[in-house]
Coordinates of N, CA, C and O in Angstrom, one line a residue:
X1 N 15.7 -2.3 19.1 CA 14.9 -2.2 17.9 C 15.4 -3.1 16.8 O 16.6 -3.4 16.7
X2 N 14.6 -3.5 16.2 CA 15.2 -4.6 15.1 C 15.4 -4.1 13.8 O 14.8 -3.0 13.4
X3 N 16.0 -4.5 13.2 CA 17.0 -3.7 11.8 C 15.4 -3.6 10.7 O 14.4 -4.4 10.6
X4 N 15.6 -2.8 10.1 CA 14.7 -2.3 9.0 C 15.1 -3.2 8.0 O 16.2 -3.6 7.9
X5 N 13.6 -3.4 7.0 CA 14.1 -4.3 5.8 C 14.2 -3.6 4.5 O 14.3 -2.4 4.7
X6 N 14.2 -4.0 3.4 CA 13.7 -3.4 1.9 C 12.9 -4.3 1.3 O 13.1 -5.5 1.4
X7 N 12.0 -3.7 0.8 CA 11.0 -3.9 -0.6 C 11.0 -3.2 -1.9 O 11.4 -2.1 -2.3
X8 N 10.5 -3.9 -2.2 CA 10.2 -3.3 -3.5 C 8.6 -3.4 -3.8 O 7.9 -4.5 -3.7
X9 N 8.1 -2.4 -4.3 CA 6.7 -2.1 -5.0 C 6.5 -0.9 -5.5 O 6.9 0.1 -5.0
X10 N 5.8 -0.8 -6.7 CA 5.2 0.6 -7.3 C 6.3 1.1 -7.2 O 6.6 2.2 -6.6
X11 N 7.5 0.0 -8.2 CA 8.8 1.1 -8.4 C 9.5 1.8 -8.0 O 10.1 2.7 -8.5
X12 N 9.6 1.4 -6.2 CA 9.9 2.0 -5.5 C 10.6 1.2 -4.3 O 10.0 0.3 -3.8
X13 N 11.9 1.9 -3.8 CA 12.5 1.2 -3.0 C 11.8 1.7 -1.5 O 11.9 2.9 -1.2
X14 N 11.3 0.8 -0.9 CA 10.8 1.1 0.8 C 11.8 0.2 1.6 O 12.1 -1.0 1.5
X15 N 12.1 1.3 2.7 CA 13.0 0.6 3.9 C 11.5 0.6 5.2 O 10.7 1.5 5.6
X16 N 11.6 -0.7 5.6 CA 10.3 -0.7 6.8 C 11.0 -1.2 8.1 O 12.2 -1.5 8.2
X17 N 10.2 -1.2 9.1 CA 10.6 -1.3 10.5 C 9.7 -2.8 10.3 O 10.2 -3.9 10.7
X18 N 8.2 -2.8 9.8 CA 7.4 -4.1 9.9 C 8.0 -4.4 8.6 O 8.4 -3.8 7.6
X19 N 7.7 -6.2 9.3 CA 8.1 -6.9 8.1 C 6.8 -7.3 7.0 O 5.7 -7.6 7.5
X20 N 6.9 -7.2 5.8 CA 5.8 -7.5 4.8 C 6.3 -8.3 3.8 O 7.0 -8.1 2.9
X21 N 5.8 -9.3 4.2 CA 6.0 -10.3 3.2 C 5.4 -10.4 1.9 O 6.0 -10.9 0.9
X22 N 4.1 -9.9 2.0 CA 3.3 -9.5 0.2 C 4.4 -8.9 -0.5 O 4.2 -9.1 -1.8
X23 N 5.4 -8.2 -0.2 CA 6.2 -7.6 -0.7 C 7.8 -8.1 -1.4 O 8.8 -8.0 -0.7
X24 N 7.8 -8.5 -2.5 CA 9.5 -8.3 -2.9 C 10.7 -7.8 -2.2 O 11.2 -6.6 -2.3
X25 N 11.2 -9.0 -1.4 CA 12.4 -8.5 -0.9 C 13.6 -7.8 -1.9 O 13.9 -8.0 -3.1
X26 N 14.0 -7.1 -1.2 CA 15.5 -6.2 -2.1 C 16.4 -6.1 -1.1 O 16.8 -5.0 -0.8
X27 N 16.7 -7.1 -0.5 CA 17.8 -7.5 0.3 C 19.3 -6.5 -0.4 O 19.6 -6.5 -1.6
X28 N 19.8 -5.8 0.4 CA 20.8 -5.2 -0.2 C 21.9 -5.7 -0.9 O 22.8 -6.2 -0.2
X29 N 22.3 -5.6 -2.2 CA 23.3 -6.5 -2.7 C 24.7 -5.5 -2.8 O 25.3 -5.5 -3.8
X30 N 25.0 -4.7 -1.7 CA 26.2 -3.9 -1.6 C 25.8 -2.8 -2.5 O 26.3 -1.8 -2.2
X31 N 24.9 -2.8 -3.7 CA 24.8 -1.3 -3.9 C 23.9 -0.3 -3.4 O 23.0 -0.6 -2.7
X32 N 24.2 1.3 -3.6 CA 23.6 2.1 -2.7 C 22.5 2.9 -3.0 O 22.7 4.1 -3.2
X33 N 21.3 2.3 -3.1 CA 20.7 3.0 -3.2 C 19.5 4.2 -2.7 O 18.9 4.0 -1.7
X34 N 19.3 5.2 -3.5 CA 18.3 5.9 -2.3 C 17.1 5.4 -2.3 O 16.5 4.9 -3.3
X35 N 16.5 5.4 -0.6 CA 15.5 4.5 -0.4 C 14.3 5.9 -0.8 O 14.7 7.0 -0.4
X36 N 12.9 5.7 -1.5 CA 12.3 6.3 -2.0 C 10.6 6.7 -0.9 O 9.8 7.7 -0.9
X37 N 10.6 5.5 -0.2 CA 10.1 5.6 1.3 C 10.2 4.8 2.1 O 10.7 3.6 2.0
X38 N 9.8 5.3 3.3 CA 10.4 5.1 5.2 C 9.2 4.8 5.8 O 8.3 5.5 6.2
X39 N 9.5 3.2 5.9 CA 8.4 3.2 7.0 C 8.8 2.7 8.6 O 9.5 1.8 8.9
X40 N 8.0 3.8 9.4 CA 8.3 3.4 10.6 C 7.9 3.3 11.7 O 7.3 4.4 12.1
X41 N 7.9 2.4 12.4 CA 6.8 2.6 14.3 C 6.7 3.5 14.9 O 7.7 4.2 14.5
X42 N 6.2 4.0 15.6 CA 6.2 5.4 16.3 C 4.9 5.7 16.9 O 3.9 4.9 16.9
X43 N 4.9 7.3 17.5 CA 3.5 7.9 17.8 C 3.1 9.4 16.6 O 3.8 10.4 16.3
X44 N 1.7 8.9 16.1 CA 1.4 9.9 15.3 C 0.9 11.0 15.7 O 0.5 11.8 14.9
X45 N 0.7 11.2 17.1 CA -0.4 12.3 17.4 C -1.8 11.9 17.4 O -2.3 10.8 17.7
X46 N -2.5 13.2 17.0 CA -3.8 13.4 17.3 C -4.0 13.7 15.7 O -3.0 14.1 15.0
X47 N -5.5 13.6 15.3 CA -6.1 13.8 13.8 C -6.0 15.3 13.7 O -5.6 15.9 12.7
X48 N -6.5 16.0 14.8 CA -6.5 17.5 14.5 C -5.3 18.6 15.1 O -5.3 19.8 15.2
X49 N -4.1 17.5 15.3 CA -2.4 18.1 15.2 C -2.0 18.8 13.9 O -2.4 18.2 12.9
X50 N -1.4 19.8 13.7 CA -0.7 20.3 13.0 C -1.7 20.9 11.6 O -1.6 20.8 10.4
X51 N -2.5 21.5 12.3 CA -3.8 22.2 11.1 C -4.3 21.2 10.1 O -4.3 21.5 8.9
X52 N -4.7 20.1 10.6 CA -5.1 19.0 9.7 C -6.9 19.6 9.7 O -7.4 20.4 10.4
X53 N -7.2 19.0 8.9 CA -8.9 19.1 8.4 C -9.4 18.1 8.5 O -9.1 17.4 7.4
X54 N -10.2 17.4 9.3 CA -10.9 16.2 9.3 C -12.1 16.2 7.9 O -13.0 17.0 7.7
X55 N -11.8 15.0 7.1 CA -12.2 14.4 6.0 C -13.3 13.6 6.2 O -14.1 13.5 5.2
X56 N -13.5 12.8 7.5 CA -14.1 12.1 7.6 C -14.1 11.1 8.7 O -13.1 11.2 9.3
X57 N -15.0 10.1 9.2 CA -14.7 10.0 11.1 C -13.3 9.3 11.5 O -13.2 8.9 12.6
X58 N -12.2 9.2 10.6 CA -11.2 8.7 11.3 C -10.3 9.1 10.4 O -9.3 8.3 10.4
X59 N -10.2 10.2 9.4 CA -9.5 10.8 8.8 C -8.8 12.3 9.0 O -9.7 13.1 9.2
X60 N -7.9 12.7 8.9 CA -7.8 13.7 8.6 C -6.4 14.0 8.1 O -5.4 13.5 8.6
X61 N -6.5 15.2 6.7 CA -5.3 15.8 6.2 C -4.8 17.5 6.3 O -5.5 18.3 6.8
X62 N -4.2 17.8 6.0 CA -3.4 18.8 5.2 C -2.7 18.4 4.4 O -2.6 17.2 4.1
X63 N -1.6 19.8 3.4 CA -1.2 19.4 2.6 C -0.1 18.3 2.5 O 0.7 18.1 3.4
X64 N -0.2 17.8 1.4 CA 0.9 16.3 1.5 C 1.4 15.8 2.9 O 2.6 15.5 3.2
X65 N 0.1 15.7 3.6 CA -0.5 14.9 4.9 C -1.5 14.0 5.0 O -2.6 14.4 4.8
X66 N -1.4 12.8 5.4 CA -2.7 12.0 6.0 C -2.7 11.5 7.2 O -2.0 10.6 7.6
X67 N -3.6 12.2 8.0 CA -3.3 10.8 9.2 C -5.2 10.2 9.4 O -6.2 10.8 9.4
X68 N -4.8 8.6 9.4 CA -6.1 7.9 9.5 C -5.6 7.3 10.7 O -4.5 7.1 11.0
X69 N -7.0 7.0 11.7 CA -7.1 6.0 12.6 C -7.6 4.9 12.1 O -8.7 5.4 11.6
X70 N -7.6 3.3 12.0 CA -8.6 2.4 12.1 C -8.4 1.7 13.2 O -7.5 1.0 13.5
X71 N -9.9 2.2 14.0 CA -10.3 1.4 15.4 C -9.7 -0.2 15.1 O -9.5 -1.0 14.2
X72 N -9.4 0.1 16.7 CA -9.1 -1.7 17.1 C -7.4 -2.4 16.1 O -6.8 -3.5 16.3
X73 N -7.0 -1.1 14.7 CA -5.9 -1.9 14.3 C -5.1 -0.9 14.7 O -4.6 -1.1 15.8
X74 N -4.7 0.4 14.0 CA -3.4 1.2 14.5 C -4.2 2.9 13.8 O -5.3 3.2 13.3
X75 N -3.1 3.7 14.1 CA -2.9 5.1 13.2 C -2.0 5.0 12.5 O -1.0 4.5 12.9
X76 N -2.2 5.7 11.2 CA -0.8 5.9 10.3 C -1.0 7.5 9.7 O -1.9 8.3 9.4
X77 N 0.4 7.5 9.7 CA 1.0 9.0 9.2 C 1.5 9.1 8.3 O 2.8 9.1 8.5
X78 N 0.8 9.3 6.8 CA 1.3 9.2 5.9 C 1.8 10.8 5.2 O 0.9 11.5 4.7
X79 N 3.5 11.5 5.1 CA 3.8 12.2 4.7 C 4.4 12.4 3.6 O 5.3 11.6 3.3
X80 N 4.0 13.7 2.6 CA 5.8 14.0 1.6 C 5.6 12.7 0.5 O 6.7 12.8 -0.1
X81 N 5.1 11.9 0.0 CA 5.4 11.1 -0.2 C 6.0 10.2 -0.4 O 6.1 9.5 -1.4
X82 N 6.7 10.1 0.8 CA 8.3 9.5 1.4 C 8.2 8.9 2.6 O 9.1 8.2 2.9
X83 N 7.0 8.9 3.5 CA 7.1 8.6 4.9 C 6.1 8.3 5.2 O 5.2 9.1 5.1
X84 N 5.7 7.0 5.8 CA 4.5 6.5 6.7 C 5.0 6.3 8.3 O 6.1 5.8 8.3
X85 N 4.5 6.4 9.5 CA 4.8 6.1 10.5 C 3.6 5.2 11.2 O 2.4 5.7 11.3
X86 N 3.8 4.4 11.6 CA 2.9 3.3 12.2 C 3.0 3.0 13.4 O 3.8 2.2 13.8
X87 N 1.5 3.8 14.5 CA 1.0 3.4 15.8 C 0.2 2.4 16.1 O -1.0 2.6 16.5
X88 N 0.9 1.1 16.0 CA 0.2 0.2 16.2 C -1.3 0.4 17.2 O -1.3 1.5 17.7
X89 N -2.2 -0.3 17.6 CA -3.0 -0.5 18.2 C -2.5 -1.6 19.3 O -1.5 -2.1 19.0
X90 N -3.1 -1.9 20.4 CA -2.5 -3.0 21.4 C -4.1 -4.0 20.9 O -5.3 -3.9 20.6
X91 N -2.8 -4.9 21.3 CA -3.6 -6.1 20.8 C -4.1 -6.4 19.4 O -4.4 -7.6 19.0
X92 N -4.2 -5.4 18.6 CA -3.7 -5.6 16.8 C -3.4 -6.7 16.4 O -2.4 -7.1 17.0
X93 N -4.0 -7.4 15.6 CA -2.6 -8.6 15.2 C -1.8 -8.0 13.2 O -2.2 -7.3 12.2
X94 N -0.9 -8.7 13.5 CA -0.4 -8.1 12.3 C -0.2 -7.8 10.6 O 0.6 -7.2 9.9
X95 N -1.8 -9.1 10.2 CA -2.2 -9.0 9.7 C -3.3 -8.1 9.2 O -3.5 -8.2 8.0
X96 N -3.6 -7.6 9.6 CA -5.0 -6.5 9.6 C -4.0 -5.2 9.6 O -4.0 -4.6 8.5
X97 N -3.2 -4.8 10.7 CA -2.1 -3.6 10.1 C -1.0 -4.0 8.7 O -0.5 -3.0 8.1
X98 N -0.7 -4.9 8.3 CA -0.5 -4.7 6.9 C -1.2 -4.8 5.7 O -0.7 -4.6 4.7
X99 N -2.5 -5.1 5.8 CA -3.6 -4.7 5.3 C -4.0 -3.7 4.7 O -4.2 -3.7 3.5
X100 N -4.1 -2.5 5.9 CA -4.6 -1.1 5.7 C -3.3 -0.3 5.3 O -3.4 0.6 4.4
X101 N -2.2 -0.4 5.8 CA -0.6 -0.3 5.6 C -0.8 -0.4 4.1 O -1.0 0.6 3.5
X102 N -0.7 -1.8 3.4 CA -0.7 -2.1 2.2 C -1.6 -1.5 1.3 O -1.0 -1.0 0.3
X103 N -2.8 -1.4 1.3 CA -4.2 -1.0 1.0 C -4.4 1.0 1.0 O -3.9 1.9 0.3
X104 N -5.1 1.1 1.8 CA -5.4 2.5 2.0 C -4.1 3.5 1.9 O -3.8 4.4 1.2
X105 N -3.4 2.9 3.3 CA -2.2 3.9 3.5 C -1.6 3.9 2.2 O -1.8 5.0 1.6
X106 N -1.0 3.0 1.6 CA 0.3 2.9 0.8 C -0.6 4.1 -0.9 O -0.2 5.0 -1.7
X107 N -2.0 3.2 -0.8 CA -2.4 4.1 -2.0 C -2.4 5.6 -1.5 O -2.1 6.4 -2.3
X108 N -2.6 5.9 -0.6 CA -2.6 7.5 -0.3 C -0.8 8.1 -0.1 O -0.5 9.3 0.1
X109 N -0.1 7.3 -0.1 CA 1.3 8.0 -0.6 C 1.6 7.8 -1.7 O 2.6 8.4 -2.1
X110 N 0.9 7.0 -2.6 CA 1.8 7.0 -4.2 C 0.2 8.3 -4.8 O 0.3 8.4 -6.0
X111 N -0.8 8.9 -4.2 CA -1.2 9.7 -4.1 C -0.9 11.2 -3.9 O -1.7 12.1 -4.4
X112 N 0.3 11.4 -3.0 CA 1.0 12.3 -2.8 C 2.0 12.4 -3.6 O 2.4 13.5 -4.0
X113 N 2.6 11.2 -4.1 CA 3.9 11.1 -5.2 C 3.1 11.6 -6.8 O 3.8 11.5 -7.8
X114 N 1.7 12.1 -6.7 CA 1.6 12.9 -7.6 C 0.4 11.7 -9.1 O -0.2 11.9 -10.2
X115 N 0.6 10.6 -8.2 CA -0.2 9.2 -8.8 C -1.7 9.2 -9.3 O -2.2 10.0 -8.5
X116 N -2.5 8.9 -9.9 CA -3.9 8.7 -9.9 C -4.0 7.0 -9.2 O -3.5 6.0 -9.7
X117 N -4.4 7.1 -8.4 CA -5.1 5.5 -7.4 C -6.0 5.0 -7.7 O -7.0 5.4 -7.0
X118 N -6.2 3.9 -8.6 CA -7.9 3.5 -8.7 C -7.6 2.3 -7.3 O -6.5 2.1 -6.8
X119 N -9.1 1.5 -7.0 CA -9.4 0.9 -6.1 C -10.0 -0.6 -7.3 O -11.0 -1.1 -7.8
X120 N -8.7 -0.7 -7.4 CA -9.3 -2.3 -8.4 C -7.7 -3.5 -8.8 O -6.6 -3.3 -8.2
X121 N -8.1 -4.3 -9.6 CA -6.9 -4.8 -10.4 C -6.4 -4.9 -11.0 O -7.2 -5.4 -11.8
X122 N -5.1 -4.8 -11.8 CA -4.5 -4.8 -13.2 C -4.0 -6.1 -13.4 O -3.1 -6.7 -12.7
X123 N -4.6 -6.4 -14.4 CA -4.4 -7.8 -14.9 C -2.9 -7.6 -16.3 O -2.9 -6.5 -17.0
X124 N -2.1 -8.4 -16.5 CA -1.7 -8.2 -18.1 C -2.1 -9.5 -18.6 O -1.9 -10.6 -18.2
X125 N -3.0 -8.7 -20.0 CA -3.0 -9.4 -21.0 C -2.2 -9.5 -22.4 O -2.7 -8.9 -23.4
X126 N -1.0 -10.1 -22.6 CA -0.2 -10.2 -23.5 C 0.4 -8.6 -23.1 O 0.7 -8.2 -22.0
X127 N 0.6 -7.9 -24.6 CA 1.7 -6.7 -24.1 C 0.5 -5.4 -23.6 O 0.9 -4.3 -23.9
X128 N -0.4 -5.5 -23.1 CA -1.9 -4.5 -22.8 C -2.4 -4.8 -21.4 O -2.4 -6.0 -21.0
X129 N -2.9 -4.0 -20.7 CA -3.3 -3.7 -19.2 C -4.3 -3.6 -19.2 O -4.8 -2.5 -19.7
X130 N -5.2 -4.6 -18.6 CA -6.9 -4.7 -18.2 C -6.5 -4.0 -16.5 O -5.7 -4.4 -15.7
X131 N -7.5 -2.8 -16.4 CA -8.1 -2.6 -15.3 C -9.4 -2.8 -14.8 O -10.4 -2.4 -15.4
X132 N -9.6 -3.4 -13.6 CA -11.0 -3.7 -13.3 C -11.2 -2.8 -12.0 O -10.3 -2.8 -11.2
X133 N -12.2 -2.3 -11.7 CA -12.5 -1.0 -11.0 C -13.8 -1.3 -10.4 O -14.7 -1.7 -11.0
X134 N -13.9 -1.0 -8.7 CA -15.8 -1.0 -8.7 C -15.4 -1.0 -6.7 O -14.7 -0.3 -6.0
X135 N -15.9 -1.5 -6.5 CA -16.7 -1.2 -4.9 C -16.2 -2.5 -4.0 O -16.1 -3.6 -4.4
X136 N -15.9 -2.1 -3.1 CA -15.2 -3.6 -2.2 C -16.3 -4.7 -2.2 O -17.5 -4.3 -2.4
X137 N -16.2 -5.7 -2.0 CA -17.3 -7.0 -2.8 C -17.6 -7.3 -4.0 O -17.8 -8.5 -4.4
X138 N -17.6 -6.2 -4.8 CA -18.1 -6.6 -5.9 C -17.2 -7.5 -6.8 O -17.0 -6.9 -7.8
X139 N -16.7 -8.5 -6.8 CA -15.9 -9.7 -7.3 C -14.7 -9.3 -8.1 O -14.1 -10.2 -8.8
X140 N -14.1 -7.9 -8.1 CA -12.2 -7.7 -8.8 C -11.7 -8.7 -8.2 O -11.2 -9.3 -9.1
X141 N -11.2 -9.5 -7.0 CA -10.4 -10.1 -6.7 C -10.9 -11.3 -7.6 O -10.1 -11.7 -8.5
X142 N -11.9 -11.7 -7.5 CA -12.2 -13.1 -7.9 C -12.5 -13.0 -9.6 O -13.0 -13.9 -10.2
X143 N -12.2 -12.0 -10.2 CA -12.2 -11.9 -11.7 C -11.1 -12.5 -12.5 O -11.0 -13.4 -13.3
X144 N -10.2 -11.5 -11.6 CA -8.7 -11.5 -11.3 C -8.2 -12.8 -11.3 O -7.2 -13.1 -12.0
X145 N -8.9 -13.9 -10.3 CA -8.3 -14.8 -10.2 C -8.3 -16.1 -11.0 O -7.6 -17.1 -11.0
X146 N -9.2 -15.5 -11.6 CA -9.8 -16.1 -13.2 C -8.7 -16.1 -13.9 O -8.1 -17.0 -14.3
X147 N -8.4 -14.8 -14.2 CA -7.7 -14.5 -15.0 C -6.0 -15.1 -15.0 O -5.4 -15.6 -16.0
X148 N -5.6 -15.0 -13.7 CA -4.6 -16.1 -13.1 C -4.5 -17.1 -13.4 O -3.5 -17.5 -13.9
X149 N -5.5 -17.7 -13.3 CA -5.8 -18.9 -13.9 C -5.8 -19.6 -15.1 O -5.7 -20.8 -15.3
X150 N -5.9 -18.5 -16.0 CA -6.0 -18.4 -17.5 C -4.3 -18.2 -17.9 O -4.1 -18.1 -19.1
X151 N -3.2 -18.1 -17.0 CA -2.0 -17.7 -18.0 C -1.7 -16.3 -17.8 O -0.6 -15.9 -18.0
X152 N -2.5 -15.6 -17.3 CA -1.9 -13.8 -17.5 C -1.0 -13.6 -15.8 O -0.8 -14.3 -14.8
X153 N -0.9 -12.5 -16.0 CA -0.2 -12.5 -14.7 C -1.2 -11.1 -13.9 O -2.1 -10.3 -14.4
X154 N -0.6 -11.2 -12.7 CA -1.6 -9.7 -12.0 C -0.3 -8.7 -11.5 O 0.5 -9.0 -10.6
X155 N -0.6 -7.3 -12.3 CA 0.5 -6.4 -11.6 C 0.1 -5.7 -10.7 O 0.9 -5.2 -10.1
X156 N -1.1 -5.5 -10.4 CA -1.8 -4.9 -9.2 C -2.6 -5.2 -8.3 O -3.5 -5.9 -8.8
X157 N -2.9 -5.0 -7.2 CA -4.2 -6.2 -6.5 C -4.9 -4.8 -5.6 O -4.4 -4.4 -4.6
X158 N -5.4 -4.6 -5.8 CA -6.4 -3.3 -4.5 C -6.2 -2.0 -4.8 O -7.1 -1.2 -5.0
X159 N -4.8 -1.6 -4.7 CA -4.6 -0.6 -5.2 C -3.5 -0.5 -6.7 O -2.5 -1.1 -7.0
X160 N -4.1 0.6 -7.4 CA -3.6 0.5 -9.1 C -3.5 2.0 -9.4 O -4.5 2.8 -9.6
X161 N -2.0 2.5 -9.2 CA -1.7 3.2 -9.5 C -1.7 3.4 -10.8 O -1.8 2.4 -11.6
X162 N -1.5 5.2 -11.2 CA -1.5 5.0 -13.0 C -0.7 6.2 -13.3 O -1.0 7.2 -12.6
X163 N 0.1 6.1 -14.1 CA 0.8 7.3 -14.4 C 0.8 8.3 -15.4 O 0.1 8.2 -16.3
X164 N 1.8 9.7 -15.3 CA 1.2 10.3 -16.1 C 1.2 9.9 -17.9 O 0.9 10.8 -18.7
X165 N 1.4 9.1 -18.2 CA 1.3 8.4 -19.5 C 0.1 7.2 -19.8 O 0.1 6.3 -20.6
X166 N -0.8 7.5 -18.8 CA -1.9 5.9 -18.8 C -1.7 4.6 -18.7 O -2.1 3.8 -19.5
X167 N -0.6 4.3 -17.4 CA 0.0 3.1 -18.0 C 0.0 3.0 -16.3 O 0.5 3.8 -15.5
X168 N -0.9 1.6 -16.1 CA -0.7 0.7 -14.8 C 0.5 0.9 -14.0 O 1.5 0.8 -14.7
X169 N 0.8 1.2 -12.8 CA 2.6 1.1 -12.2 C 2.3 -0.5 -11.4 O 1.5 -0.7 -10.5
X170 N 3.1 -1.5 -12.1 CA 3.4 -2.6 -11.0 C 3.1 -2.9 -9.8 O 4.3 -3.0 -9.5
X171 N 2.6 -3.0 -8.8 CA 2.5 -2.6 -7.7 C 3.1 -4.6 -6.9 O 4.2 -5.0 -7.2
X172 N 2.4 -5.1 -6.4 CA 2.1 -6.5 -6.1 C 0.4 -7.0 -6.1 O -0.7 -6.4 -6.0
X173 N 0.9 -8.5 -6.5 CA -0.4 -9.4 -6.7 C -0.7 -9.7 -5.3 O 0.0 -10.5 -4.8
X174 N -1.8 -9.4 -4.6 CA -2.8 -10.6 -3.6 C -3.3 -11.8 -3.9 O -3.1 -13.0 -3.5
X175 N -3.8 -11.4 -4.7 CA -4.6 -12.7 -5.3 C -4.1 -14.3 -5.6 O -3.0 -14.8 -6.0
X176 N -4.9 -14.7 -5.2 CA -4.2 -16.4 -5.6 C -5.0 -17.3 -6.6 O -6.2 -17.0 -6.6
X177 N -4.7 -18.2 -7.4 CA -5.2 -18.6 -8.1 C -6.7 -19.3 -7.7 O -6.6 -20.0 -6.7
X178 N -8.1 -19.4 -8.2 CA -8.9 -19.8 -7.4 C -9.2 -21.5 -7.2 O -8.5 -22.2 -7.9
X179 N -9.8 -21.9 -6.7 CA -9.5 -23.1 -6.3 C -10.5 -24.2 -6.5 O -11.6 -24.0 -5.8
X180 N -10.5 -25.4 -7.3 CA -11.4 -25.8 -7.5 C -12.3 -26.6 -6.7 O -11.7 -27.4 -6.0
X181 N -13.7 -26.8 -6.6 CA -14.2 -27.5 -5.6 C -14.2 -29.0 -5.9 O -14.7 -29.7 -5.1

């Protein structure tokens, strides 16, 4: 098995089994700290294991439980909000599972850590937090990248946690600056 790494996102120290590069390494510098979530390969079961409630056709929960399938990429088991476990798909490639990993899964554990999740991006403008909010297509990445473009920086990209004080949590930027023709 190959050694687990650290990141950092959404304020939070994650030890993973996959490597993610969207993510801020936190290479250990000899201090000790506790890791805040565990991600790791494995087998999740079945959707309607352990008195789960199907949500929807490849969903299902109980309490401070998720487990999702997405056809053709993997299952994840998102627990406690401390633990994801990841059943790859065969033949997956590894882009598409850090995707949904990144994306769906990760917002449904800072969900369980008690989070509000919007589905958009947080831009900063000077010392103040633009959020942009709306439906997959509808142009937040490419608003965003505008705005990149402009000088500001992006603390969130897809998923934008918000805490109990109304205030954006850092998460990481996708986005890349847009590109001229």
């Amino acid at each position: 098995m190959k050694p687990s790494r650290r990141y950092r996102a959404y304020q939070l120290l994650i030890d993973s089994d996959l490597v993610l590069p969207e993510l801020l390494d936190a290479a250990s510098d000899g201090q000790v700290e506790q890791v805040d979530v565990s991600i790791r390969l494995g087998e999740v079961g079945h959707g309607a294991d352990a008195n789960r409630q199907q949500i929807g056709p490849y969903a299902w929960c109980a309490t401070n439980e998720l487990w999702l399938d997405v056809p053709s990429v993997g299952r994840f088991l998102v627990q406690q909000g401390s633990s994801i476990i990841v059943q790859v798909h065969p033949g997956a490639d590894e882009e598409s599972v850090r995707l949904f990993l990144l994306g769906s899964v990760l917002g449904a554990l800072l969900v369980q850590r008690g989070l509000l999740v919007l589905h958009g991006n947080a831009i900063r403008i000077g010392d103040q937090c633009l959020v942009c909010v709306g439906s997959s297509g509808i142009g937040k990445s490419t608003l965003a990248a505008g705005f990149l473009e402009r000088g500001h920086s992006i603390l969130a990209d897809d998923v934008v946690p918000v805490d109990g004080a109304c205030r954006a949590v850092p998460g990481f930027p996708r986005v890349l600056p847009l590109t001229e023709n």
